[in-house]
XYZ file of C-alpha atoms in Angstrom:
453
model
C 7.830 102.843 -4.467
C 8.820 106.276 -3.252
C 7.775 108.084 -0.107
C 7.280 111.803 -0.749
C 7.083 114.267 2.092
C 6.856 118.011 2.484
C 8.887 119.981 4.991
C 7.217 122.589 7.137
C 8.303 125.500 9.274
C 11.327 125.415 11.508
C 10.703 124.587 15.157
C 11.287 128.189 16.176
C 8.462 129.307 13.898
C 5.957 126.734 15.142
C 3.258 127.182 17.728
C 2.888 124.635 20.535
C -0.076 123.057 18.734
C 1.957 122.753 15.543
C 4.835 121.152 17.434
C 2.487 118.535 18.881
C 1.421 117.725 15.320
C 4.918 117.024 14.024
C 5.312 113.588 12.466
C 8.125 111.971 14.418
C 8.077 108.448 13.000
C 6.851 106.581 9.940
C 6.318 102.819 9.978
C 4.856 100.109 7.759
C 1.957 97.944 8.939
C 1.057 94.649 7.323
C -2.504 93.391 7.665
C -5.818 95.096 8.335
C -5.565 95.435 12.115
C -4.913 98.411 14.365
C -1.487 100.058 14.121
C 1.151 100.119 16.820
C 0.320 102.088 19.962
C 0.614 105.842 19.382
C 0.460 105.526 15.585
C -2.336 106.308 13.153
C -2.973 104.454 9.948
C -2.920 106.379 6.676
C -5.682 105.659 4.198
C -5.804 104.379 1.565
C -3.304 101.530 2.022
C -0.090 101.621 0.027
C -0.957 98.296 -1.571
C -3.846 95.898 -1.500
C -4.842 93.131 -3.846
C -5.612 89.506 -4.308
C -1.989 88.696 -5.128
C -0.800 90.143 -1.812
C -0.790 87.993 1.321
C -1.604 91.070 3.411
C -2.548 94.712 3.025
C 0.389 97.130 3.274
C -0.232 100.487 4.944
C 1.829 103.407 6.161
C 1.415 104.488 9.766
C 2.633 107.687 11.357
C 3.268 108.895 14.875
C 2.797 112.523 15.798
C 4.859 113.962 18.640
C 5.942 111.336 21.200
C 3.258 109.215 22.838
C 4.686 107.113 25.644
C 2.601 104.045 26.476
C 0.913 104.055 29.892
C 2.827 101.954 32.389
C 1.439 99.243 34.638
C 1.124 100.122 38.329
C 2.785 97.853 40.897
C 0.842 94.611 41.261
C -0.998 94.403 44.560
C -3.739 92.530 46.352
C -7.042 94.230 46.972
C -7.902 95.471 50.447
C -9.881 92.257 50.819
C -6.772 90.184 50.084
C -7.705 89.088 46.551
C -5.761 88.923 43.298
C -6.936 87.329 40.050
C -4.852 86.087 37.108
C -6.250 85.135 33.704
C -4.016 82.862 31.619
C -4.237 83.057 27.834
C -2.509 80.191 26.054
C -1.497 79.698 22.427
C -3.079 82.528 20.453
C -1.200 81.640 17.223
C -1.857 85.030 15.601
C -0.674 85.822 12.068
C -0.025 88.911 9.961
C -3.332 88.327 8.211
C -6.653 87.926 10.004
C -5.956 84.232 10.488
C -7.631 81.014 9.426
C -10.158 79.285 11.684
C -9.252 75.772 12.741
C -11.341 72.957 14.179
C -14.515 74.860 14.950
C -18.148 74.669 13.859
C -18.529 78.465 13.962
C -19.707 79.688 10.573
C -18.862 81.981 8.993
C -15.366 82.037 10.455
C -13.048 83.861 8.079
C -11.093 85.912 10.630
C -9.870 83.706 13.442
C -7.603 86.287 15.076
C -10.416 88.825 15.331
C -12.844 86.187 16.575
C -10.339 85.181 19.236
C -9.844 88.807 20.274
C -13.610 89.110 20.744
C -13.577 85.947 22.862
C -10.761 87.384 24.985
C -12.713 90.610 25.439
C -15.758 88.732 26.712
C -13.672 86.746 29.183
C -11.871 89.858 30.406
C -15.149 91.702 30.962
C -16.605 88.749 32.830
C -13.569 87.998 35.004
C -12.013 91.444 35.478
C -8.542 90.057 36.247
C -5.797 92.026 37.948
C -3.184 90.503 35.631
C -3.215 88.674 32.296
C -0.443 86.218 31.458
C 0.197 85.019 27.908
C 1.909 81.631 28.144
C 3.586 81.441 24.748
C 2.904 81.008 21.042
C 1.391 84.445 20.774
C 2.653 84.263 17.180
C 1.691 81.401 14.909
C 5.040 81.242 13.122
C 5.073 78.610 10.387
C 5.526 81.287 7.745
C 2.444 83.316 8.746
C 4.045 85.767 11.225
C 6.707 87.091 8.869
C 6.325 90.641 10.202
C 6.381 90.059 13.946
C 5.811 93.691 14.867
C 2.508 93.820 12.973
C 1.346 90.714 14.870
C 2.539 91.992 18.245
C 0.665 95.229 17.584
C -2.635 93.358 17.807
C -2.267 90.300 20.049
C -2.798 92.114 23.375
C -5.186 94.888 22.281
C -8.141 93.379 24.154
C -6.064 93.571 27.338
C -4.412 96.963 26.857
C -7.671 98.689 25.889
C -8.996 97.733 29.324
C -5.950 99.023 31.143
C -5.016 95.595 32.544
C -1.354 94.850 33.336
C 0.019 91.857 31.474
C 3.082 89.644 31.208
C 4.202 87.007 28.720
C 6.590 84.150 28.061
C 7.707 82.740 24.724
C 6.564 79.513 23.098
C 8.221 77.371 20.462
C 6.528 79.165 17.535
C 7.092 82.817 18.490
C 10.449 83.290 16.747
C 10.026 80.737 13.949
C 9.680 83.422 11.286
C 12.971 85.138 11.998
C 12.551 87.989 14.498
C 14.618 87.391 17.621
C 13.127 87.057 21.076
C 15.258 89.965 22.279
C 13.697 92.245 19.678
C 10.206 90.984 20.433
C 10.674 91.748 24.142
C 11.686 95.324 23.301
C 8.577 95.697 21.175
C 6.314 94.223 23.859
C 7.829 96.600 26.396
C 6.655 99.419 24.122
C 3.013 98.373 24.498
C 0.696 99.765 27.187
C 0.690 98.155 30.655
C 3.420 95.649 29.747
C 5.357 93.967 32.546
C 7.485 91.826 30.223
C 11.198 91.706 31.042
C 14.212 90.449 29.111
C 15.829 88.787 32.109
C 19.536 88.003 32.483
C 21.528 87.759 29.264
C 24.032 85.165 30.472
C 21.616 82.218 30.739
C 19.511 80.260 28.263
C 16.390 81.927 26.967
C 14.867 85.385 26.863
C 12.235 86.355 29.395
C 13.407 84.652 32.581
C 12.106 87.041 35.230
C 9.867 87.355 38.254
C 7.128 89.712 39.395
C 6.046 90.378 42.949
C 2.517 91.052 44.149
C 2.356 93.374 47.143
C -0.080 94.163 49.912
C -2.292 97.211 49.463
C -1.595 98.618 52.915
C 1.206 100.954 53.950
C 3.573 98.065 54.700
C 3.736 97.104 50.980
C 4.577 93.545 51.911
C 5.578 91.048 49.236
C 2.748 88.454 49.369
C 2.997 86.441 46.138
C 5.756 85.610 43.660
C 5.230 84.979 39.961
C 8.115 83.288 38.129
C 8.410 83.374 34.330
C 10.803 81.162 32.374
C 11.660 80.646 28.734
C 11.232 76.948 27.958
C 12.804 77.546 24.547
C 11.690 76.424 21.132
C 13.681 73.631 19.520
C 16.971 72.037 20.462
C 19.573 71.644 17.738
C 21.949 68.829 16.891
C 21.801 65.182 17.807
C 21.685 63.739 21.289
C 21.313 60.293 22.787
C 18.285 59.392 24.929
C 18.018 55.788 26.012
C 20.268 54.643 23.225
C 18.195 56.375 20.554
C 19.573 59.344 18.617
C 17.223 62.292 18.386
C 17.482 65.283 16.064
C 15.492 68.496 16.379
C 13.180 68.265 19.378
C 11.518 70.628 21.809
C 13.900 72.579 23.971
C 13.935 72.397 27.780
C 14.798 74.464 30.852
C 18.577 74.330 31.230
C 20.873 74.114 34.242
C 21.768 77.816 34.188
C 18.056 78.631 34.360
C 17.697 76.272 37.331
C 20.584 78.068 39.034
C 18.987 81.436 38.284
C 15.661 80.332 39.757
C 17.239 78.999 42.944
C 19.249 82.197 43.363
C 16.178 84.387 42.904
C 14.203 82.205 45.306
C 16.939 82.476 47.943
C 16.729 86.274 47.816
C 13.064 86.353 48.806
C 12.591 87.226 52.451
C 10.292 85.366 54.792
C 7.202 87.168 56.069
C 4.851 86.448 58.925
C 2.111 84.261 57.516
C -0.811 84.420 57.317
C -0.375 88.110 56.594
C -2.096 90.743 58.753
C -2.516 94.080 56.933
C -1.941 97.360 58.707
C -5.239 98.686 60.019
C -6.936 95.325 59.514
C -9.547 96.118 62.108
C -10.971 98.739 59.748
C -11.246 96.451 56.723
C -14.228 94.200 57.179
C -16.077 91.645 59.248
C -14.347 88.993 57.156
C -10.952 89.955 58.501
C -12.250 90.067 62.060
C -13.550 86.514 61.623
C -10.238 85.365 60.204
C -8.348 87.079 62.998
C -10.354 85.314 65.694
C -10.832 81.916 64.050
C -7.693 81.242 62.044
C -4.826 83.544 62.853
C -3.950 82.365 66.330
C -0.310 82.575 67.463
C 0.099 78.821 66.960
C -0.782 79.037 63.248
C 1.556 81.901 62.417
C 4.967 81.201 60.974
C 7.819 82.894 59.165
C 7.903 81.742 55.550
C 8.404 83.019 52.041
C 5.245 83.882 50.079
C 3.620 81.267 47.885
C 4.601 81.305 44.218
C 3.173 80.411 40.816
C 5.365 79.680 37.805
C 4.608 80.165 34.115
C 6.348 78.708 31.056
C 5.201 77.254 27.745
C 6.479 73.702 27.215
C 5.494 71.354 30.062
C 7.928 69.301 32.091
C 8.122 65.547 31.841
C 6.669 65.374 35.357
C 3.410 66.882 34.103
C 2.729 63.383 32.756
C 3.864 61.523 35.897
C 1.540 59.723 38.288
C -0.597 62.113 40.312
C -0.625 62.386 44.086
C -3.495 60.530 45.711
C -6.177 62.347 47.681
C -6.053 60.640 51.074
C -9.701 61.511 51.663
C -11.019 59.670 48.612
C -8.158 57.439 47.464
C -8.422 58.962 43.973
C -5.653 60.644 41.959
C -5.507 64.433 42.153
C -5.938 64.976 38.430
C -8.861 67.126 37.278
C -9.597 68.038 33.661
C -9.107 66.618 30.186
C -5.641 65.195 29.578
C -5.869 62.148 27.310
C -6.997 63.652 23.981
C -3.454 64.275 22.713
C -0.046 62.824 23.486
C 2.595 64.267 25.830
C 4.028 67.617 24.799
C 7.152 67.694 26.939
C 10.715 67.717 25.655
C 12.426 64.337 25.478
C 15.474 65.753 27.189
C 15.433 67.432 30.620
C 17.949 69.041 32.974
C 16.052 68.010 36.098
C 14.315 71.317 36.771
C 11.448 69.748 38.695
C 13.613 67.892 41.198
C 16.680 70.151 41.303
C 14.760 73.415 41.158
C 11.053 73.336 41.944
C 11.150 70.751 44.725
C 14.327 72.244 46.200
C 12.826 75.712 46.754
C 11.078 75.807 50.127
C 9.049 78.492 51.860
C 11.037 77.963 55.080
C 13.770 75.844 56.599
C 11.628 74.614 59.469
C 9.005 72.411 57.813
C 9.267 69.302 55.701
C 7.030 67.750 53.087
C 5.144 68.839 50.009
C 3.134 71.545 51.780
C 6.333 73.609 52.083
C 7.084 73.937 48.373
C 7.502 77.580 47.465
C 6.097 77.006 43.969
C 2.555 75.775 44.460
C 1.483 75.861 40.792
C 3.240 75.462 37.429
C 1.127 76.831 34.557
C 1.825 75.718 30.976
C 0.418 76.138 27.498
C 1.625 74.340 24.357
C -0.911 71.482 24.393
C -4.193 72.945 23.157
C -6.358 69.923 24.002
C -4.853 69.391 27.457
C -6.385 71.447 30.261
C -6.031 69.455 33.445
C -4.547 70.279 36.833
C -2.560 67.416 38.346
C -0.707 67.452 41.649
C 2.706 65.781 41.573
C 4.764 65.641 44.794
C 2.811 68.541 46.214
C 3.094 70.801 43.127
C 0.097 71.433 40.875
C 0.886 71.133 37.142
C -1.856 72.973 35.235
C -2.470 73.495 31.525
C -4.341 76.484 30.142
C -6.014 74.708 27.232
C -6.175 76.310 23.803
C -7.879 79.704 23.818
C -7.695 80.581 20.139
C -9.564 79.733 16.968
C -6.260 80.285 15.131
C -4.563 77.312 16.799
C -5.375 73.651 16.429
C -8.304 72.287 18.423
C -10.967 69.651 18.146
C -14.640 69.802 17.274
C -16.549 69.621 20.534
C -13.636 70.918 22.635
C -14.440 74.519 23.538
C -11.769 77.185 23.495
C -11.037 78.235 27.062
C -8.982 80.340 29.436
C -7.730 79.368 32.895
C -8.218 81.636 35.892
C -6.261 81.657 39.137
C -8.279 83.322 41.885
C -5.963 84.011 44.811
C -7.360 85.114 48.160
C -6.470 85.521 51.841
C -3.403 87.536 50.849
C -1.833 84.655 48.931
C -2.758 81.771 51.238
C -5.587 80.356 49.084
C -5.357 79.535 45.359
C -8.491 78.534 43.468
C -8.646 77.770 39.764
C -11.240 77.145 37.063
C -11.677 77.528 33.312
C -14.039 79.783 31.381
C -15.076 78.369 28.009
C -16.166 80.078 24.810
C -19.773 79.442 25.913
C -19.113 81.177 29.257
C -19.295 77.939 31.209
C -17.216 77.644 34.374
C -15.469 74.263 34.312
C -13.585 72.265 36.969
C -13.605 74.833 39.738
C -11.283 73.600 42.493
C -9.154 74.798 45.393
C -5.475 74.011 44.905
C -3.988 75.575 48.025
C -5.405 76.708 51.354
C -8.742 76.176 53.055
C -10.726 73.496 51.218
C -7.726 72.124 49.300
C -6.778 68.426 49.355
C -4.599 67.316 52.300
C -0.951 68.319 51.792
C 1.577 65.973 50.257
C 3.492 64.152 52.979
C 6.453 62.898 50.971
C 9.766 64.595 50.301
């Protein structure tokens, strides 16, 4: 095929309106979805037919349209911050194929999932959305990654919500590198995705800080993002058994990076008192008189949550026991499918997560800096389990394009953080708008802290 174009006037001869109408870039879009941000789709498509796996269309950009950037993340004046986790979209170049659902007709799973996301976003109104890997289905269906990335976050970007992402094991299966995908995601509206250091394993090892809304702009919450990889290569020995290609894991250089980043975070006076707190609300006055006495204040790093795709081996370890009830701290469905962790580990949980403390003056599980590890990967696993003081939580599958099970609703996990980072509550919102397994993980109303080491 040939692309014919017609030249116009020289720039000197053009009016300002004509200059703004100059076509500055031409691109190709595969599929029937919206084009890349700032582009418009030309009709009719270049090619369409039953023998084609996807429609082929030209898209053009006029002038230069920079995507809107995300503002700095911050708590509300009332000390609240909400995160919505979206796990395992498995989007394809085409409209997708519905899997394991009774919805009928269901001939466009990606679009149906986008509608589900939109409903959840409108109901929850999160301050941040985090995609925890496998945004792309791979497996030969995401052969033009840019066309898939153009659509996966539209429900979020259209609402002006900042978002971040990590990679899963399927995202680069069809050839496009993670480095290139990060650059493309950074070109989408409200993206907070970062490449991270280039001298360690993975792409997308980074952290984001959530600040106070007052003039002090105090760092109140840390969000760590790590690349848990895709598949390891070669043969290695585990327990005398040789294994070939298996899931990848978080490597020692990533552990070192995490510990270094954690060590750079300064302690703050906790619980936090915002500037001008007396003008905020009766709630703060009550907290000031009832909870924030001099004896309860301490210098410590902010609490942290951590997000990566493939779970750790410890996510399947024995849960801590609630000393009030004698029952394991393990809430949610977790026995429908087998473990999804890598068979090989570098010891990230013990050498990294448990080693990072909020201060040097307290011992025990209540002083872990990372209070929650959030994973995807296992679509039928959606529990929160506390192990040695750290909550290991799965998002559960949120897409009709990924595998599921009849009777197991698609769902998204929410982290509702309050009291300026001191309290962390979580629950899941299902496709039928049911709120499931609401529980307090950290802070007032949470189970007694872990007393081990």
